[in-house]
Tab-separated table of C-alpha atoms in Angstrom:
chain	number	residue	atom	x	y	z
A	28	UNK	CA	105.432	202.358	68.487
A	29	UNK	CA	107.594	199.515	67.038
A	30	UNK	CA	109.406	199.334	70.246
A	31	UNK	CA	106.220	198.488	71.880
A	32	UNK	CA	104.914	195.853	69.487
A	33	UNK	CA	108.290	194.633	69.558
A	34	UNK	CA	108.456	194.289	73.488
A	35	UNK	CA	104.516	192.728	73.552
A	36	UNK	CA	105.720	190.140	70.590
A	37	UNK	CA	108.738	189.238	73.378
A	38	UNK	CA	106.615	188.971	76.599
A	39	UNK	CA	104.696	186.694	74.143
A	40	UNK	CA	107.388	184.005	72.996
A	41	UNK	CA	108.368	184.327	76.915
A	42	UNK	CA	104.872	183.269	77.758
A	43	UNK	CA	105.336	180.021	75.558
A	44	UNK	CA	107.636	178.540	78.561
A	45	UNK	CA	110.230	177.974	76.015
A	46	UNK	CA	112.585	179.539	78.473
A	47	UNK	CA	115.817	177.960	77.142
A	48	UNK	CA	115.011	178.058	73.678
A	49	UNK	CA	116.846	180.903	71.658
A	50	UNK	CA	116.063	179.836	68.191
A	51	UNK	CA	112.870	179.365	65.876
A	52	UNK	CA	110.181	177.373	67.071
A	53	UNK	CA	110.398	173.927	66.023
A	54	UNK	CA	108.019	173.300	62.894
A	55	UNK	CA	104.236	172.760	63.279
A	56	UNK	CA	103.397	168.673	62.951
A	57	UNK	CA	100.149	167.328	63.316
A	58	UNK	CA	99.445	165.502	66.508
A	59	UNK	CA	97.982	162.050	64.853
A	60	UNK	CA	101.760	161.955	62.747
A	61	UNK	CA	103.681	161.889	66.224
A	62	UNK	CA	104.062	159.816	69.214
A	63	UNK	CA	104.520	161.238	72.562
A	64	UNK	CA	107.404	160.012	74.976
A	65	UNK	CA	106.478	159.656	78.219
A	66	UNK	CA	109.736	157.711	79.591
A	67	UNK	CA	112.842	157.633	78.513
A	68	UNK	CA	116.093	155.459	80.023
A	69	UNK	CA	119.659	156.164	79.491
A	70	UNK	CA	122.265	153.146	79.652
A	71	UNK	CA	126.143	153.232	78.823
A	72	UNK	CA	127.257	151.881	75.231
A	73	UNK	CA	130.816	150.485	74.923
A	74	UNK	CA	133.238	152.723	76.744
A	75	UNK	CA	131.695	156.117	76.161
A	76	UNK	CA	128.588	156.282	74.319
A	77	UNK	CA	125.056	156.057	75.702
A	78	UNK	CA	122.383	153.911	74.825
A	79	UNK	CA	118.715	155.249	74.805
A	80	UNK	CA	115.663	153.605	74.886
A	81	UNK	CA	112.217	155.210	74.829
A	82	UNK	CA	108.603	154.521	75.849
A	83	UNK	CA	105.343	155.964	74.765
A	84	UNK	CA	101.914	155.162	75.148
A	85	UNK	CA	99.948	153.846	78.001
A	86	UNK	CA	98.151	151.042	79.054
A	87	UNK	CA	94.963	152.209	77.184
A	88	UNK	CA	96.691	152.119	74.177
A	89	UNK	CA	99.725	150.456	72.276
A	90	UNK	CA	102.727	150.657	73.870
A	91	UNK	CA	105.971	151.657	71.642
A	92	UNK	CA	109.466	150.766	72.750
A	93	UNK	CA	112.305	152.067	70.594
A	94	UNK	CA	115.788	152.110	71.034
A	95	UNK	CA	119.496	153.760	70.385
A	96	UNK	CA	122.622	153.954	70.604
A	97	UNK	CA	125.601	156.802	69.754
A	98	UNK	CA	128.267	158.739	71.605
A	99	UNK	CA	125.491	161.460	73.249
A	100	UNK	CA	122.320	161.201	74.015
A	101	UNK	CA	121.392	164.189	71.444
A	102	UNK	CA	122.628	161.796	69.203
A	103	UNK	CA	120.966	159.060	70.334
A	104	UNK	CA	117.549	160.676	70.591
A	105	UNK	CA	117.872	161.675	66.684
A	106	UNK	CA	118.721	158.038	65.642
A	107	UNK	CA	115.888	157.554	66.983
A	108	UNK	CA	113.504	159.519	64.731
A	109	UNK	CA	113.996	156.480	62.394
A	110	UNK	CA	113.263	153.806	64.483
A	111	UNK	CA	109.404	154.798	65.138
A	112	UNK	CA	106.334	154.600	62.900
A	113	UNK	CA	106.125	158.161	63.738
A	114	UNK	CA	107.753	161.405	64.749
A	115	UNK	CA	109.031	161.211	68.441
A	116	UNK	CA	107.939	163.947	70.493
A	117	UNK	CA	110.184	164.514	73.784
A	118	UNK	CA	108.118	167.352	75.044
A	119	UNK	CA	105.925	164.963	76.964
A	120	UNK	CA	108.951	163.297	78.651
A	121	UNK	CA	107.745	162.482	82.448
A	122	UNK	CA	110.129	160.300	83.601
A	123	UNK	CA	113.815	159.366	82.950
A	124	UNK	CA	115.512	156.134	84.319
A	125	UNK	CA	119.125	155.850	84.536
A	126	UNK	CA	120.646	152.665	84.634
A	127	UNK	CA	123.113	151.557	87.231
A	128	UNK	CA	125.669	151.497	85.085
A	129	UNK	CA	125.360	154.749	83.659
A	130	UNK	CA	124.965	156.323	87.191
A	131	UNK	CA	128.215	154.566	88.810
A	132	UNK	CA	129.756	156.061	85.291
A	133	UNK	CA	128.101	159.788	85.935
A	134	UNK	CA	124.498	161.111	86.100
A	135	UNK	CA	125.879	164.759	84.979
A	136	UNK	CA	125.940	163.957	80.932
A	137	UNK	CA	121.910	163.086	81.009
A	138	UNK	CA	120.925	166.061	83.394
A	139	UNK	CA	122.658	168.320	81.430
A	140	UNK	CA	121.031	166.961	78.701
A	141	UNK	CA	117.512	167.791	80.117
A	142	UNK	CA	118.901	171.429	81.418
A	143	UNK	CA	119.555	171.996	77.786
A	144	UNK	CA	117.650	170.430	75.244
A	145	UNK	CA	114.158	172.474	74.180
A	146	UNK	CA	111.698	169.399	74.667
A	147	UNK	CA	112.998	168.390	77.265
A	148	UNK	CA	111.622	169.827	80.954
A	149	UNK	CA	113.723	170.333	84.420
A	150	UNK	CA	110.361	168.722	86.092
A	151	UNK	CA	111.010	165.518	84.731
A	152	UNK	CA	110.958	162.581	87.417
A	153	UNK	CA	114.223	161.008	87.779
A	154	UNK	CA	115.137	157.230	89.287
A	155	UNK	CA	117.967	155.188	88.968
A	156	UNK	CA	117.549	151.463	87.905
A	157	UNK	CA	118.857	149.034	90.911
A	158	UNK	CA	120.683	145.444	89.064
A	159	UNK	CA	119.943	146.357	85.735
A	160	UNK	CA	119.624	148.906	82.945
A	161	UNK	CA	116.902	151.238	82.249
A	162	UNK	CA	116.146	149.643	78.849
A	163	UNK	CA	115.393	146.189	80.686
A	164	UNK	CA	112.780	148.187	83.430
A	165	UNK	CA	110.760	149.773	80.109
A	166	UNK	CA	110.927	146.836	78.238
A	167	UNK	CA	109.571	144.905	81.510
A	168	UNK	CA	107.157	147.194	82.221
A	169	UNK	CA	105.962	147.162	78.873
A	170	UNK	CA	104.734	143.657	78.370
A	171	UNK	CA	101.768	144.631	81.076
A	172	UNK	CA	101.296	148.180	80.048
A	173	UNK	CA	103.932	150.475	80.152
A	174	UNK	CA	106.671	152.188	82.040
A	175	UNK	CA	104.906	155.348	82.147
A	176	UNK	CA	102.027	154.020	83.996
A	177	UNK	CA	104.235	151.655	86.388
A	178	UNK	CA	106.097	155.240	87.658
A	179	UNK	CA	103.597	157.442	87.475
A	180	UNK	CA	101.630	154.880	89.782
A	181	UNK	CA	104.927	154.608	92.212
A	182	UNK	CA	104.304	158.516	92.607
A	183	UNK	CA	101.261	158.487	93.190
A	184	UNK	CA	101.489	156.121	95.911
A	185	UNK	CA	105.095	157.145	97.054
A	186	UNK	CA	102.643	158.129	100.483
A	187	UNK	CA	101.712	153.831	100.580
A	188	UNK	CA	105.757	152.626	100.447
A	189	UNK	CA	107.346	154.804	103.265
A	190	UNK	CA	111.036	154.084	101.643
A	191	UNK	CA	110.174	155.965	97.823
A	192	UNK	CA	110.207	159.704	97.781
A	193	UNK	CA	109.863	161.576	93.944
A	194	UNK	CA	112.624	163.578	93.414
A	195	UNK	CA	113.007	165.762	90.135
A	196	UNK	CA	115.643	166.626	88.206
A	197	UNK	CA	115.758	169.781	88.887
A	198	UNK	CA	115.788	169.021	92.537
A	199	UNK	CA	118.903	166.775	91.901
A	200	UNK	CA	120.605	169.214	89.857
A	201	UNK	CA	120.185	171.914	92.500
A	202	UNK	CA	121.662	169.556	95.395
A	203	UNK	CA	124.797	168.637	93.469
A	204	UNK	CA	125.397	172.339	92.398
A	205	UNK	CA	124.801	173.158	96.242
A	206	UNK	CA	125.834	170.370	98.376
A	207	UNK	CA	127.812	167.920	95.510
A	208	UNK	CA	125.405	165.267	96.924
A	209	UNK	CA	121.841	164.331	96.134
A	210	UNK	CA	119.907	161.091	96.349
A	211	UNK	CA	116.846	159.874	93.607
A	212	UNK	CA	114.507	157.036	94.553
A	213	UNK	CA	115.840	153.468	92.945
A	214	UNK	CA	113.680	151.292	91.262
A	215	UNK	CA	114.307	147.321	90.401
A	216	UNK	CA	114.019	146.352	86.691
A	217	UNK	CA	111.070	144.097	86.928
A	218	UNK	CA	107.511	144.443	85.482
A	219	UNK	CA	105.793	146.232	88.467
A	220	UNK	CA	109.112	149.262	88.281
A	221	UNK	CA	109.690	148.236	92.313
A	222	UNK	CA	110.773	150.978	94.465
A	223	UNK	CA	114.355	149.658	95.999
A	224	UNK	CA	114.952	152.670	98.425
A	225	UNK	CA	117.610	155.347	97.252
A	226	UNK	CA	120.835	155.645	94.905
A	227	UNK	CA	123.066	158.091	96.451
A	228	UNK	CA	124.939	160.525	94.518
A	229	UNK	CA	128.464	162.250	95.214
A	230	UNK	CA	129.755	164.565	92.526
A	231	UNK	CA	127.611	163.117	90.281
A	232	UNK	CA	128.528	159.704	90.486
A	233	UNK	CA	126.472	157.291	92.258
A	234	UNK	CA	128.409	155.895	95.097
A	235	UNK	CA	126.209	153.872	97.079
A	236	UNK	CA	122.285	152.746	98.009
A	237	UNK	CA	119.729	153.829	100.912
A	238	UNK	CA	117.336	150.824	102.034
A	239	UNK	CA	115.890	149.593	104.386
A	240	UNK	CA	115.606	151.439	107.645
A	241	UNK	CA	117.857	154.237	106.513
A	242	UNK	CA	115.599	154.719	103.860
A	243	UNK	CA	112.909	154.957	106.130
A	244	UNK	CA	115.361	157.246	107.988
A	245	UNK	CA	115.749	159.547	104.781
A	246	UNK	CA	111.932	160.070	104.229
A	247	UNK	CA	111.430	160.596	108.461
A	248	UNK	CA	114.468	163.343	108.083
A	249	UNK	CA	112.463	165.223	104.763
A	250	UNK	CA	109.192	164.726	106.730
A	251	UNK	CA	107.705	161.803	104.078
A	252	UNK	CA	106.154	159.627	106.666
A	253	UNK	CA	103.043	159.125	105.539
A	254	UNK	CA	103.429	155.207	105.220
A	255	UNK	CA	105.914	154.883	108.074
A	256	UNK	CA	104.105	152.331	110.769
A	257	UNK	CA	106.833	151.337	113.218
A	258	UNK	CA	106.122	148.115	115.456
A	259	UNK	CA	106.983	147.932	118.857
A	260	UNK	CA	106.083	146.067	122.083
A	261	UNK	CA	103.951	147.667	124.692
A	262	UNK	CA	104.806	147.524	128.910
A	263	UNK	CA	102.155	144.438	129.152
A	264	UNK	CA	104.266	142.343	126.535
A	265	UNK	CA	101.923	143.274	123.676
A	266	UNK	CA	102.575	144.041	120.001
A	267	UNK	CA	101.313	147.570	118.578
A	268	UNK	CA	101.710	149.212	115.725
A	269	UNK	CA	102.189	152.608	115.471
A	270	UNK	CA	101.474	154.913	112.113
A	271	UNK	CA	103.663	158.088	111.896
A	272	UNK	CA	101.540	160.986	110.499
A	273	UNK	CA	103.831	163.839	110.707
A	274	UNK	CA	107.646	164.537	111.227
A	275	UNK	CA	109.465	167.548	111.822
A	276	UNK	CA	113.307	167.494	111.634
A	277	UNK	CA	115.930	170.104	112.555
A	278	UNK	CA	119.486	170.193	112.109
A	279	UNK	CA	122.005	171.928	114.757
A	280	UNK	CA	125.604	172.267	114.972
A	281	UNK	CA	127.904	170.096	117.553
A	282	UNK	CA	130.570	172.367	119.054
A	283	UNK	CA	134.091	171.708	120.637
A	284	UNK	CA	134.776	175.533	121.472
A	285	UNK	CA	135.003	177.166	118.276
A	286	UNK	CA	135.052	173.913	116.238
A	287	UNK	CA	132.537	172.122	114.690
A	288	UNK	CA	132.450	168.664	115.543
A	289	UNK	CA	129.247	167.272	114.482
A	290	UNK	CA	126.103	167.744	113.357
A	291	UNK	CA	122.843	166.706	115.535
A	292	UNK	CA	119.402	165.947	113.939
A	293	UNK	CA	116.354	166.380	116.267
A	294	UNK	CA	113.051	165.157	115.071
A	295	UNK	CA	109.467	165.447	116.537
A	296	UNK	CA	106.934	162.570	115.335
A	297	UNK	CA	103.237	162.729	115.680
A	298	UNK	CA	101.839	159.302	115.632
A	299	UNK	CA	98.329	157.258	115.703
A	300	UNK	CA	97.460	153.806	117.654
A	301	UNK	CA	96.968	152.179	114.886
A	302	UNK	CA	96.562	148.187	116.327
A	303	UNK	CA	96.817	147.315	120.348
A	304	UNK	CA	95.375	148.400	123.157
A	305	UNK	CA	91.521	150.562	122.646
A	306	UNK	CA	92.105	152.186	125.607
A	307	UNK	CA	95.787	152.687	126.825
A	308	UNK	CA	96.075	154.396	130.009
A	309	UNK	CA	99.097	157.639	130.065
A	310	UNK	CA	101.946	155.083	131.257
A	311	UNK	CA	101.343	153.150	128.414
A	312	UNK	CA	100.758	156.050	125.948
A	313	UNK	CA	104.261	157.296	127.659
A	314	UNK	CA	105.930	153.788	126.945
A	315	UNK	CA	104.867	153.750	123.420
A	316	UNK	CA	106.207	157.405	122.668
A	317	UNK	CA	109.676	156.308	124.464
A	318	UNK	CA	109.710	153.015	121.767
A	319	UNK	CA	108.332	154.944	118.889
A	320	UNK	CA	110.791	157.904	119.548
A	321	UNK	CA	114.056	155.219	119.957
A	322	UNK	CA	112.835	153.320	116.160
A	323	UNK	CA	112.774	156.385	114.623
A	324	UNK	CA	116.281	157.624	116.230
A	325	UNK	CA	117.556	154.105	114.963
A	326	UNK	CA	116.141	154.632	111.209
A	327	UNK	CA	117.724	157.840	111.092
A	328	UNK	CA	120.641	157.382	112.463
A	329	UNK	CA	121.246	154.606	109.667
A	330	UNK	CA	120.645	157.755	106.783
A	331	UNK	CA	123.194	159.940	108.596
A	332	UNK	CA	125.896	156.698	108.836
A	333	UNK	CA	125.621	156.652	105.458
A	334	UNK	CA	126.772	160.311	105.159
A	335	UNK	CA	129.621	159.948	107.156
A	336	UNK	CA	131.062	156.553	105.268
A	337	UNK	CA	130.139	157.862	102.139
A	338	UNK	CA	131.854	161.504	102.676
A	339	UNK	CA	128.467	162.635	100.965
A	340	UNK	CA	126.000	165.256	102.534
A	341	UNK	CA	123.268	163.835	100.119
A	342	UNK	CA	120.723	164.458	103.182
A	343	UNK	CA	121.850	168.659	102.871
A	344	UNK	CA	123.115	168.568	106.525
A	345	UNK	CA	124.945	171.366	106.551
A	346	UNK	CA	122.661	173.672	104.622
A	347	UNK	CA	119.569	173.221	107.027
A	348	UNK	CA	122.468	174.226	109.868
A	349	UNK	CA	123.430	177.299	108.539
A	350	UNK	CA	119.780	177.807	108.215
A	351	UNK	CA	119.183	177.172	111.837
A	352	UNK	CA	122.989	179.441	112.770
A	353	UNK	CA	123.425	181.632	109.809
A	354	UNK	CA	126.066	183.738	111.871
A	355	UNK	CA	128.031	180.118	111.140
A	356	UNK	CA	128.062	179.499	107.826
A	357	UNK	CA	131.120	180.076	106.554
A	358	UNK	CA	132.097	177.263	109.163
A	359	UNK	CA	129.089	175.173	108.125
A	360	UNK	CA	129.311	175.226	104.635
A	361	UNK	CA	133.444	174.759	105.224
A	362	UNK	CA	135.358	171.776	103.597
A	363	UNK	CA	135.061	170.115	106.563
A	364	UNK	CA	134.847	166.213	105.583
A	365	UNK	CA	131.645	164.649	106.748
A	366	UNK	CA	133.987	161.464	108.180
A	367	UNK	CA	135.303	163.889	110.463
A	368	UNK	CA	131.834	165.236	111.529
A	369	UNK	CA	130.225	163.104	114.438
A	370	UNK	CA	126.255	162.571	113.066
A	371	UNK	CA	123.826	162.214	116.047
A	372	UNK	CA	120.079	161.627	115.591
A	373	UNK	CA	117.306	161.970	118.158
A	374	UNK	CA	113.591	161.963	118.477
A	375	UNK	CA	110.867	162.727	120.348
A	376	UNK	CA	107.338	161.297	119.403
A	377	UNK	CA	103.993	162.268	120.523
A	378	UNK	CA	101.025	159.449	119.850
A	379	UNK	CA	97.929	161.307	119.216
A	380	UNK	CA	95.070	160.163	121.649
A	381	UNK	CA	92.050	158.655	119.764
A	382	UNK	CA	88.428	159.035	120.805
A	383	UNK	CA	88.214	155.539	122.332
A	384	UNK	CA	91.263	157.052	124.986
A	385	UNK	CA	89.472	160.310	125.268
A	386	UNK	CA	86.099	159.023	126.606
């Protein structure tokens, strides 16, 4: 019988999600004596510490900006305890900015932290600041509501941007355990928290930026397209503009006889008529596909140069191949470098005929 009540009382504490928590429960405060942190930013400090600054609040109410500094960041979070009117409570955390400095030093010291710390969840929405520090894009954001607010808008509408995709850090921490690459969406330290494309990441370090059409291409290759409108000329000399509203990409394997010498990335795009011609006839409907298709090539073909100068398959290349050939994975998932991999990208695009070409 005590083995049972013993086993229910376990399933319980399990139930509490506290699923890297082996200790006590931390003590019982009363919500009015705490403040919630929504945001939190992680900087360098001297040669080896870390500086932390924190953001609570939202645009409805005051927001709180406090700030740290020691040799960790479970350091730094404690010296901050004294810094607010209240006790901080990092079980809210929805966001963590790193700044640029602190990624081109290593992201792995403040993911680790989150993998490890009780309060602190694997969900958690990660960017890296672009040109400045994290502490300068919350205290920016701040003076017109709050950092919080600014991001969790930039989600939201990650669909309305076409070159910002959220990425969590548990998805970052997988990639870089899997692939030792990953990429998280960059943001510019001004008041609005501007999406600036991608930092990429190679063994934890960042090592260089998506923007621009590859990372258009980047979104197009994960099948994030819902903002994507791609302008191009019709046969009769006339500007349309086409909106992408799906993409499908695969990944196959290049081979010279039993060695892999590339990697090829085939995507199919599904597209509306969104401005031009109301009622294109099937030549022009077949022109359009053959311009839409060579854009989106073009975009992608920018994400996968990136790969090969950077030596970093932050895109997880060779993964969705031995997906698509898992009789080749050993080969696949080989130390091949990706400089010595030739990185094709092709598309085929299909515009979807609207009621006006239908009748």
């Amino acid at each position: 019988m005590k083995k049972q009540v013993l086993l229910v009382l376990l399933l319980m504490l399990l139930l509490t999600g506290c699923r890297r928590y082996s200790g006590f429960l931390p003590y019982a405060r009363e919500i009015e004596d705490m403040e919630l942190i929504r945001t939190l930013g992680v900087d360098t400090a001297g040669d080896a510490g870390v500086a932390i600054t924190a953001s609570g609040g939202t645009s409805q109410e005051e927001t709180e900006v406090v700030a740290g500094e020691a040799g960790t960041i479970s350091a730094a979070v404690l010296e901050l305890q004294g810094e607010g009117s209240s006790y901080l409570y990092f079980g809210h955390v929805t966001q963590l900015l790193l700044g640029e400095g602190l990624a081109k030093r290593g992201v792995m010291p403040s993911l680790d932290y989150v993998l490890r710390d009780v309060e602190m969840r694997l969900e958690t929405a990660l960017y890296v600041v672009r040109n400045g520090t994290a502490g300068q894009a919350i205290e920016a954001a701040a003076a017109d509501g709050s950092a919080t607010d600014r991001l969790e808008a930039l989600a939201d509408d990650a669909g309305l941007t076409a070159n910002s995709m959220p990425r969590t850090v548990k998805d970052v921490l997988a990639e870089l355990d899997r692939q030792g690459a990953s990429f998280l969406p960059a943001v510019l330290a001004d008041g609005g928290l501007t999406a600036a494309g991608y930092g990429i990441l190679k063994d934890g370090v960042l090592v260089g930026w998506a923007e621009g059409d590859a990372a258009l291409g980047v979104n197009l290759i994960f099948g994030k397209v819902d903002a994507d409108v791609a302008e191009v000329q019709a046969p009769d000399g006339t500007a349309a503009a086409l909106r992408v509203v799906g993409a499908a990409a695969s990944v196959r394997p290049i081979w010279q006889g039993d060695t892999l010498a590339g990697l090829k990335v085939h995507c199919k795009v599904d597209a509306n008529l969104a401005e031009g011609s109301a009622m294109p006839d099937q030549a022009t409907l077949d022109a359009l596909e053959a311009e839409l298709a060579q854009v989106e090539a073009e975009r992608m073909a920018r994400a996968l140069e990136l790969s090969r100068v950077l030596d970093a398959d932050y895109l997880g290349l060779r993964q969705s191949a031995a997906f698509a050939v898992p009789w080749h994975k050993g080969v696949l998932l080989g130390s091949q470098s990706m400089k010595d991999l030739k990185l094709e990208a092709t598309a085929e695009a299909i515009i979807q005929r609207s009621y006006h070409a239908d009748g």
